[in-house]
JSON list of C-alpha atoms in Angstrom, two decimals:
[
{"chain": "A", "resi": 13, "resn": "UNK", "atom": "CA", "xyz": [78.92, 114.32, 91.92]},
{"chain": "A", "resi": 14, "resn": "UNK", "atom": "CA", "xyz": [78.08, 115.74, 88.38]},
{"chain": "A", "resi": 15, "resn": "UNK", "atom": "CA", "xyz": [76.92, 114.09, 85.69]},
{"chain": "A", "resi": 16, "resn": "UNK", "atom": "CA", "xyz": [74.11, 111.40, 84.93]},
{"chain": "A", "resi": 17, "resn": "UNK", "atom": "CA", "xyz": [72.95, 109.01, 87.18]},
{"chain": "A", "resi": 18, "resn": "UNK", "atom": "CA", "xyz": [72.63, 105.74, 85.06]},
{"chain": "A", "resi": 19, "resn": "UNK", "atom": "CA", "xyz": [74.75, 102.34, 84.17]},
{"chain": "A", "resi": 20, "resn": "UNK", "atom": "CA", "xyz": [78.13, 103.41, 84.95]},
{"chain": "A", "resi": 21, "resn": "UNK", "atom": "CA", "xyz": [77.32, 105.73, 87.81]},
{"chain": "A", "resi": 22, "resn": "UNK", "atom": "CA", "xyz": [73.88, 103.99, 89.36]},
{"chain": "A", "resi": 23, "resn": "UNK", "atom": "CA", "xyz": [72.30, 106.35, 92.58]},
{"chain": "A", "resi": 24, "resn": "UNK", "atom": "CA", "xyz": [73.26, 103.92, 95.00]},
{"chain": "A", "resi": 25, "resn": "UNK", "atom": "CA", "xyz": [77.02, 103.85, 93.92]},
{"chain": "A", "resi": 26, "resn": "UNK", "atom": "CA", "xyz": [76.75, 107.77, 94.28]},
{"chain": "A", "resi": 27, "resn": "UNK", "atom": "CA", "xyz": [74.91, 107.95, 97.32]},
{"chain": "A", "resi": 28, "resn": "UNK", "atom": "CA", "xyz": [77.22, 105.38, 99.21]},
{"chain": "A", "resi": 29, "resn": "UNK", "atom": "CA", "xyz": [80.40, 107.12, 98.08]},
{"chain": "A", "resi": 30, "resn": "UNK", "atom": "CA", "xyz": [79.14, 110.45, 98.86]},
{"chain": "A", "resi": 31, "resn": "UNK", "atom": "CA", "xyz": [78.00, 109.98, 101.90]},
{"chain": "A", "resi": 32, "resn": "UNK", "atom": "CA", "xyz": [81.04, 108.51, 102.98]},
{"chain": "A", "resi": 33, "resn": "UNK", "atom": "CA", "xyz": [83.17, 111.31, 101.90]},
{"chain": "A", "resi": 34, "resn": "UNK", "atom": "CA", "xyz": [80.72, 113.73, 103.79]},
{"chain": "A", "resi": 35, "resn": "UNK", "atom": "CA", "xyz": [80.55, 111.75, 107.07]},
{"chain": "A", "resi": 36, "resn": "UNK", "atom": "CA", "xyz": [84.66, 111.64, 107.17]},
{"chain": "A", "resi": 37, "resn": "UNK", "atom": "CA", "xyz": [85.80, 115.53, 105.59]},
{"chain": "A", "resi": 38, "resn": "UNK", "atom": "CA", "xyz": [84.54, 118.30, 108.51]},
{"chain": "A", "resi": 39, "resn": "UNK", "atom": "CA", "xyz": [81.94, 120.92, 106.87]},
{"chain": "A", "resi": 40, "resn": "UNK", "atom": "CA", "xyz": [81.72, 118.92, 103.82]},
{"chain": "A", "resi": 41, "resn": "UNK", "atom": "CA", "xyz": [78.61, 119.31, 101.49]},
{"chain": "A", "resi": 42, "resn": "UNK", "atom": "CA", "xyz": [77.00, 116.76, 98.98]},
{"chain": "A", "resi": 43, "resn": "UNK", "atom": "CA", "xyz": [75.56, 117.39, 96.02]},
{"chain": "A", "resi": 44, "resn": "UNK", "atom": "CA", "xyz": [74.48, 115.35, 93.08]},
{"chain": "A", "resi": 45, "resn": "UNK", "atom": "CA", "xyz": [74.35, 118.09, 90.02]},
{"chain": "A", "resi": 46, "resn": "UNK", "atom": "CA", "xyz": [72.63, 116.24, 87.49]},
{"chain": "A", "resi": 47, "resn": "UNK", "atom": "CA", "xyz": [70.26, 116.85, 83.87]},
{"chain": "A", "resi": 48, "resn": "UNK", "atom": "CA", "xyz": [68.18, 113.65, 85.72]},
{"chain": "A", "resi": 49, "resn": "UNK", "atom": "CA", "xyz": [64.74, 113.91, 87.09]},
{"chain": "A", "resi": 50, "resn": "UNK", "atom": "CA", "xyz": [62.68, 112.35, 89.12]},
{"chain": "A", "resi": 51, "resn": "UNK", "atom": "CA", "xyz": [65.48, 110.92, 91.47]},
{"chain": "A", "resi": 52, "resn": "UNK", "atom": "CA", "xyz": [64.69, 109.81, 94.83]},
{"chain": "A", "resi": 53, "resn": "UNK", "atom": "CA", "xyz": [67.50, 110.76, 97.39]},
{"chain": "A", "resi": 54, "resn": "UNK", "atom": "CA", "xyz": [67.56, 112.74, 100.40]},
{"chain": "A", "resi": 55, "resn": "UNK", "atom": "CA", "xyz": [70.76, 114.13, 99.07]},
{"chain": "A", "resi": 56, "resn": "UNK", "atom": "CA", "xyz": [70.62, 118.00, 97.66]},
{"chain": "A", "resi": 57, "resn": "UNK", "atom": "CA", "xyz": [70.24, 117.84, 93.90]},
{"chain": "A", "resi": 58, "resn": "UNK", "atom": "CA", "xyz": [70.86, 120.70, 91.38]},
{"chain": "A", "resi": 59, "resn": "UNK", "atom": "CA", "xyz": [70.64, 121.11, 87.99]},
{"chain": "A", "resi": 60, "resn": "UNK", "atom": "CA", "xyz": [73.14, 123.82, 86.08]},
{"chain": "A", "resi": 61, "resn": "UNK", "atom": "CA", "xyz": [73.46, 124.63, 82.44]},
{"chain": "A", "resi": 62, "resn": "UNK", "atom": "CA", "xyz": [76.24, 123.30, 81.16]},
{"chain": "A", "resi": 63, "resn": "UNK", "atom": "CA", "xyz": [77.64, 126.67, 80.29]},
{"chain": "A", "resi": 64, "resn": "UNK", "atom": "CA", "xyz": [77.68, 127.40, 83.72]},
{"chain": "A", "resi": 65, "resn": "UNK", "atom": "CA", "xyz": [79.01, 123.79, 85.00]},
{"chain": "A", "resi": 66, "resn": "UNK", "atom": "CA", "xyz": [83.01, 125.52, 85.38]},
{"chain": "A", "resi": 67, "resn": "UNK", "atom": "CA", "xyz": [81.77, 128.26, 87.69]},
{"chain": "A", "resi": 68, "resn": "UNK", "atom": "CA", "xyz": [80.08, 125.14, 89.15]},
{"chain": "A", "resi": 69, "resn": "UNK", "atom": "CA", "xyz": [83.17, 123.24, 89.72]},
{"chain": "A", "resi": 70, "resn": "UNK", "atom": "CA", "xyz": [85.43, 126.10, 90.64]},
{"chain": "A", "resi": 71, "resn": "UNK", "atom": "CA", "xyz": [83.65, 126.06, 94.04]},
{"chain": "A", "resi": 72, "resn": "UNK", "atom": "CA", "xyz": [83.73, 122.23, 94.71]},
{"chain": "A", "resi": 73, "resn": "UNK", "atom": "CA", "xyz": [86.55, 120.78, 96.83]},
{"chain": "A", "resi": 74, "resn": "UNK", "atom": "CA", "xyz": [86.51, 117.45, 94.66]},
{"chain": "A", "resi": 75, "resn": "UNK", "atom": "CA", "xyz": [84.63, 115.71, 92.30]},
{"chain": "A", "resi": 76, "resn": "UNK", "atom": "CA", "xyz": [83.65, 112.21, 93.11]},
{"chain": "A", "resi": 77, "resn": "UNK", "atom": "CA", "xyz": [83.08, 109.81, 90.06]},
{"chain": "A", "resi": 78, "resn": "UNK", "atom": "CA", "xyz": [81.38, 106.38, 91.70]},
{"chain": "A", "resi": 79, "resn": "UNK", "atom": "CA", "xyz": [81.42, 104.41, 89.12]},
{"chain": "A", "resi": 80, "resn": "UNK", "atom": "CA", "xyz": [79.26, 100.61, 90.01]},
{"chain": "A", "resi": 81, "resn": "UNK", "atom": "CA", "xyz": [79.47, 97.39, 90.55]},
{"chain": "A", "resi": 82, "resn": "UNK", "atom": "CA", "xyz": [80.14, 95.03, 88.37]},
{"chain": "A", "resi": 83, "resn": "UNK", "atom": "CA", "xyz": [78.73, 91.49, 87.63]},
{"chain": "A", "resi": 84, "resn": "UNK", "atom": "CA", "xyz": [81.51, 89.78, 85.35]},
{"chain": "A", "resi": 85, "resn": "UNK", "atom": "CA", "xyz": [84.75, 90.42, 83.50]},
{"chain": "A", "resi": 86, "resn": "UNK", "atom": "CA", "xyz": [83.19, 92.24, 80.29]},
{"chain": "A", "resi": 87, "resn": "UNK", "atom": "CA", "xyz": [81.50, 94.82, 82.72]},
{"chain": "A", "resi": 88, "resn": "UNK", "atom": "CA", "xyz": [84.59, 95.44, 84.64]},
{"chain": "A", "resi": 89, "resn": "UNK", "atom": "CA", "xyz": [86.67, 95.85, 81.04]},
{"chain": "A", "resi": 90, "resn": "UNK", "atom": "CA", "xyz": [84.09, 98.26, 80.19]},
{"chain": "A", "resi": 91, "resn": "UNK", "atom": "CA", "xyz": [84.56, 100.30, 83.34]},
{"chain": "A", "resi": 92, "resn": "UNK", "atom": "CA", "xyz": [88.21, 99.86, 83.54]},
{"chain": "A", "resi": 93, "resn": "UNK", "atom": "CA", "xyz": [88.92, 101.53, 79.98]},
{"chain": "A", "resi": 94, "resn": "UNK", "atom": "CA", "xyz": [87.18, 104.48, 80.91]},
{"chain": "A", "resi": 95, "resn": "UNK", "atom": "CA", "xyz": [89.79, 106.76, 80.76]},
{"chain": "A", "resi": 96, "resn": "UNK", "atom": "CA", "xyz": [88.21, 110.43, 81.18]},
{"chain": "A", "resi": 97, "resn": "UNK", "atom": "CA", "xyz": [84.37, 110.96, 81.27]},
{"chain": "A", "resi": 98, "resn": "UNK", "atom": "CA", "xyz": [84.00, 114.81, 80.28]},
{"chain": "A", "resi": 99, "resn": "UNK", "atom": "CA", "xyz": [83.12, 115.31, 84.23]},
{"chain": "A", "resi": 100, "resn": "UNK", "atom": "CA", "xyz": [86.43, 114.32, 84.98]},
{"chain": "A", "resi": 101, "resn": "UNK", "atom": "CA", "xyz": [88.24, 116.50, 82.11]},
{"chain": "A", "resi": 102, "resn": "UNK", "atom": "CA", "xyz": [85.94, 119.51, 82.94]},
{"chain": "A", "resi": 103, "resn": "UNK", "atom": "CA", "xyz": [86.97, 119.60, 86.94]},
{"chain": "A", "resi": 104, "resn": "UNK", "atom": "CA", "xyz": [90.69, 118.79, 86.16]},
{"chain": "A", "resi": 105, "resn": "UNK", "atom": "CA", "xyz": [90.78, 121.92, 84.00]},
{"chain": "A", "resi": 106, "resn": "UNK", "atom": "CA", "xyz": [90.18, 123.93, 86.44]},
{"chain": "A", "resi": 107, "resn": "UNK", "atom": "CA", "xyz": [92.33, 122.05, 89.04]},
{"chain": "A", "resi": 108, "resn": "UNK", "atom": "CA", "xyz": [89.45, 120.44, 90.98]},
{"chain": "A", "resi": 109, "resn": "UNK", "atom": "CA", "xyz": [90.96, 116.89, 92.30]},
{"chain": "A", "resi": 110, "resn": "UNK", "atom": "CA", "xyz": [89.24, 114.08, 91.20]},
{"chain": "A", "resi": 111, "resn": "UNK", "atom": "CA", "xyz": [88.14, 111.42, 93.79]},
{"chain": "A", "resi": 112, "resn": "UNK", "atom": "CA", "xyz": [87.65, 107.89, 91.74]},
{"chain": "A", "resi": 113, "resn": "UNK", "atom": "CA", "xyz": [86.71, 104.06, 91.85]},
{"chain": "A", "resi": 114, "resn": "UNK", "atom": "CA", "xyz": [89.62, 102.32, 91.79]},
{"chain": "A", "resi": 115, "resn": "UNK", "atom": "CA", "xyz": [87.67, 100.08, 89.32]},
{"chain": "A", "resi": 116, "resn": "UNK", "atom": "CA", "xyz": [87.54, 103.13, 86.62]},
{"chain": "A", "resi": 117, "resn": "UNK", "atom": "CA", "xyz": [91.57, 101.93, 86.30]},
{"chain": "A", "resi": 118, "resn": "UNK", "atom": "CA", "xyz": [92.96, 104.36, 84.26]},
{"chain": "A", "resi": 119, "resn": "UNK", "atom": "CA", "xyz": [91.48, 107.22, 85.77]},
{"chain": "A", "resi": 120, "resn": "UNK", "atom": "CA", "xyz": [92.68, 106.35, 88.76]},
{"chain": "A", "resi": 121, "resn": "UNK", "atom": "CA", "xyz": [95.80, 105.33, 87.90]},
{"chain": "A", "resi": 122, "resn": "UNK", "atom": "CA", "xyz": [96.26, 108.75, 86.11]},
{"chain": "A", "resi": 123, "resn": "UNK", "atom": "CA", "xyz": [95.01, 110.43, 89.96]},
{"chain": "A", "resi": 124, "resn": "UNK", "atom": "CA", "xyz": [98.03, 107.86, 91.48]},
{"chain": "A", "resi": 125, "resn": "UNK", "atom": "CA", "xyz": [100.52, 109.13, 89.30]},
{"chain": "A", "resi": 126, "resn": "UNK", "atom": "CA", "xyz": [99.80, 112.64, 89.52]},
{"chain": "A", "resi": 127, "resn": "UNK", "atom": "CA", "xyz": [98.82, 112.64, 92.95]},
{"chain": "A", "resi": 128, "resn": "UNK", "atom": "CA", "xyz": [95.71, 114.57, 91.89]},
{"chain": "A", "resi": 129, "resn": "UNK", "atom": "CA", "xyz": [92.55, 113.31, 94.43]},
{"chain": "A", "resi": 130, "resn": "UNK", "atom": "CA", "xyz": [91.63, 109.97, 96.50]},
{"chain": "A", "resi": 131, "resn": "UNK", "atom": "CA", "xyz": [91.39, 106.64, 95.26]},
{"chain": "A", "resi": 132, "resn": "UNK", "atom": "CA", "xyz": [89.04, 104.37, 96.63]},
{"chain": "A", "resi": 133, "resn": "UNK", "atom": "CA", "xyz": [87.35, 100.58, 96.72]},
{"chain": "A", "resi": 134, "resn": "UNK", "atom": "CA", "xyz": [83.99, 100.04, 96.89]},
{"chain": "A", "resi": 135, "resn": "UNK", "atom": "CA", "xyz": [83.54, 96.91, 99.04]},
{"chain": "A", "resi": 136, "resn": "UNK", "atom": "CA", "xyz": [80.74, 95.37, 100.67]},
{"chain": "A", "resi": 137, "resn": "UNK", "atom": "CA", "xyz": [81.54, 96.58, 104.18]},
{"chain": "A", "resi": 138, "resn": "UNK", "atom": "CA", "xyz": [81.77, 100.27, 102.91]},
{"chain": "A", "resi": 139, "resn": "UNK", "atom": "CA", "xyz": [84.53, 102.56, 100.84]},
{"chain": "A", "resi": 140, "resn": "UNK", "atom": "CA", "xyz": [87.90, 101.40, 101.83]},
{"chain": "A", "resi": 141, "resn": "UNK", "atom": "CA", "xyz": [90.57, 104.58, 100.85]},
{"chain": "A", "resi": 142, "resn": "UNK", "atom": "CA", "xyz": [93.44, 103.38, 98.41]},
{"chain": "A", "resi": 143, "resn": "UNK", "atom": "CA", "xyz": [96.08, 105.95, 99.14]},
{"chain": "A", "resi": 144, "resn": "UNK", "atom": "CA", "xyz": [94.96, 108.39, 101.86]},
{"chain": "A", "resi": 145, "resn": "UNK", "atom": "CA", "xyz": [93.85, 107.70, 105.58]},
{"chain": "A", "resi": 146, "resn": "UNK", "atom": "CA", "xyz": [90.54, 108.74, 106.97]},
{"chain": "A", "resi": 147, "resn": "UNK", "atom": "CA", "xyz": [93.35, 111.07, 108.51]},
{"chain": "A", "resi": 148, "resn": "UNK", "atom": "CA", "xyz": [93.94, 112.58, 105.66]},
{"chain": "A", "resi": 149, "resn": "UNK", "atom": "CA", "xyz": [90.25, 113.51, 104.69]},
{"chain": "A", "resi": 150, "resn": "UNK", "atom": "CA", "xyz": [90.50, 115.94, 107.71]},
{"chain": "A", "resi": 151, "resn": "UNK", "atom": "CA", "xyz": [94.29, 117.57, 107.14]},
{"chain": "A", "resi": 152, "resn": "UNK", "atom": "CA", "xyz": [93.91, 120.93, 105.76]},
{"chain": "A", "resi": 153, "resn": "UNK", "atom": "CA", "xyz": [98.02, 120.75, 103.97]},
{"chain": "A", "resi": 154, "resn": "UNK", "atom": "CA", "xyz": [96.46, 116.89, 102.53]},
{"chain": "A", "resi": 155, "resn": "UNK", "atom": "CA", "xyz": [94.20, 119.24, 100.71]},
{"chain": "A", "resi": 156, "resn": "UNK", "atom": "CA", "xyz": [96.06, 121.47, 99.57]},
{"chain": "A", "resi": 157, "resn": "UNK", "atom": "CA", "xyz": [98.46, 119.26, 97.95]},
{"chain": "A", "resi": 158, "resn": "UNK", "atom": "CA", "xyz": [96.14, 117.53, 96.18]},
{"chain": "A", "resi": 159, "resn": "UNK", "atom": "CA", "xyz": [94.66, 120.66, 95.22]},
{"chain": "A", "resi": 160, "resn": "UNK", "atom": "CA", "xyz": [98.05, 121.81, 93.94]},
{"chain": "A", "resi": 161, "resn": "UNK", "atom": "CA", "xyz": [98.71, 119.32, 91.96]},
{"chain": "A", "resi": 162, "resn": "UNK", "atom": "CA", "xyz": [95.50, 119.15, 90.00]},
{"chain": "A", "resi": 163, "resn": "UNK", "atom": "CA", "xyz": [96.52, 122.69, 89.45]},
{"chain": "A", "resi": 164, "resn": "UNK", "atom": "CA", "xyz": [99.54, 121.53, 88.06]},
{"chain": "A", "resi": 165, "resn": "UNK", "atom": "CA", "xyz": [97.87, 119.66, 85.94]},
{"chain": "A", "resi": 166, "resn": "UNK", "atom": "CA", "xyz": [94.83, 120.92, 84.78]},
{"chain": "A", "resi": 167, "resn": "UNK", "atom": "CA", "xyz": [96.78, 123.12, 82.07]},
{"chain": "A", "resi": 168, "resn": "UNK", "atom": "CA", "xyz": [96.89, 119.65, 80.08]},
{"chain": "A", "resi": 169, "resn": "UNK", "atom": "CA", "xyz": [92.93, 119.99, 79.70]},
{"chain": "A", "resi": 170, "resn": "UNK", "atom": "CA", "xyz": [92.58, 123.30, 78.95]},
{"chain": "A", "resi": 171, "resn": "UNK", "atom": "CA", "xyz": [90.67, 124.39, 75.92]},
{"chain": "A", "resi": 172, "resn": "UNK", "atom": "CA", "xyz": [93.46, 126.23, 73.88]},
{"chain": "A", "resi": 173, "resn": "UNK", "atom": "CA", "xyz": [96.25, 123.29, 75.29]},
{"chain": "A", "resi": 174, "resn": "UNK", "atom": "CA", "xyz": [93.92, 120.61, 73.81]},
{"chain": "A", "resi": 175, "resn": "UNK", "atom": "CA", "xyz": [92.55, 122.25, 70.63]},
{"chain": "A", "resi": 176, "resn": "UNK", "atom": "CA", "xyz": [96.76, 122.74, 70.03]},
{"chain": "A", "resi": 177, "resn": "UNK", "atom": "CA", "xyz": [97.26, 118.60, 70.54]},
{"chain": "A", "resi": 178, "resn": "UNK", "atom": "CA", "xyz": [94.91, 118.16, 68.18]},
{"chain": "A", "resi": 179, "resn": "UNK", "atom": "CA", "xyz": [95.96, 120.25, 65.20]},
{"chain": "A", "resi": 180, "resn": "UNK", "atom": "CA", "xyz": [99.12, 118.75, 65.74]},
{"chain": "A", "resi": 181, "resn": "UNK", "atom": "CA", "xyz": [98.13, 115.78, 65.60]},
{"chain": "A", "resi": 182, "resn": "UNK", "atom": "CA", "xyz": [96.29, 116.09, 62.39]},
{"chain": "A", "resi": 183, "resn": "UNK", "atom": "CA", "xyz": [98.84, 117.97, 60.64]},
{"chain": "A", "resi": 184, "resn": "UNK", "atom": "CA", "xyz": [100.94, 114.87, 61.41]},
{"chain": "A", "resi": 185, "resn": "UNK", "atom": "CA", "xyz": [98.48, 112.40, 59.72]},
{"chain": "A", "resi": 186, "resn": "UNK", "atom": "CA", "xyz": [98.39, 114.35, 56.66]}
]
């Protein structure tokens, strides 16, 4: 996980999801990498500069956004719009696959149709996988598919790629 641990991404949401993912991928390692302090978890935590967080990412097999639980239909609106965090752009870029809450809809919708990382349900018996198998967690060619196509798309949300979408844009509104 990367990022802050607050509302939208609460330690317990983080914790449960990671350690889920680390109990079912072989010679997995969790890490919360995080500007927090103070946070009590047995789970490593690290702290990186944010000019260094794309060397960080290069060397992560996935990036896990948590998201929470929600109490009631304006909290769940609220998560479901959130389309891309800058976690999520920044790992994409560089073709890390994202694994997401099927609650954060869009973003998971956008990992369905591009087959780029795990979707998953928080429920109260434990994370339930949306379109993978335990199975998969462990298949080396699952991996690398996934891998592959966040590769495929990661050029999308590259610096130069983006910077162009805009200055298009805004020589169209002008």
């Amino acid at each position: 996980y990367v990022g802050s641990v607050s509302f939208w991404h609460p330690l317990d949401m983080i914790e449960k999801s990671l350690r889920f993912f680390e109990k079912n991928i072989p010679s997995s390692k969790i890490e919360i990498v995080t500007n927090s302090s103070n946070i009590q978890t047995s789970i490593k935590t690290t702290t990186v500069e944010h000019s260094m967080i794309n060397e960080y990412y290069i060397n992560m097999l996935a990036l896990v956004i948590p998201g929470r639980e929600t109490n009631g239909y304006f909290e769940s609106l609220q998560l479901s719009i959130n389309l891309f965090s800058t976690k999520a752009a920044e790992a994409i870029s560089v073709g890390v696959p994202l694994v997401v809450n099927e609650d954060i809809v869009e973003l998971a919708e956008f990992v369905k149709t591009n087959k780029c990382g795990i979707i998953f349900k928080n429920t109260a018996s434990g994370i339930e996988l949306i379109n993978c198998t335990t199975e998969d967690l462990q298949s080396k060619n699952f991996w690398e598919e996934i891998t592959k196509n966040a590769y495929l798309v990661s050029n999308r949300f590259r610096f130069g790629n983006v910077e162009k979408q805009y200055l298009e844009y805004y020589k169209g509104i002008m």
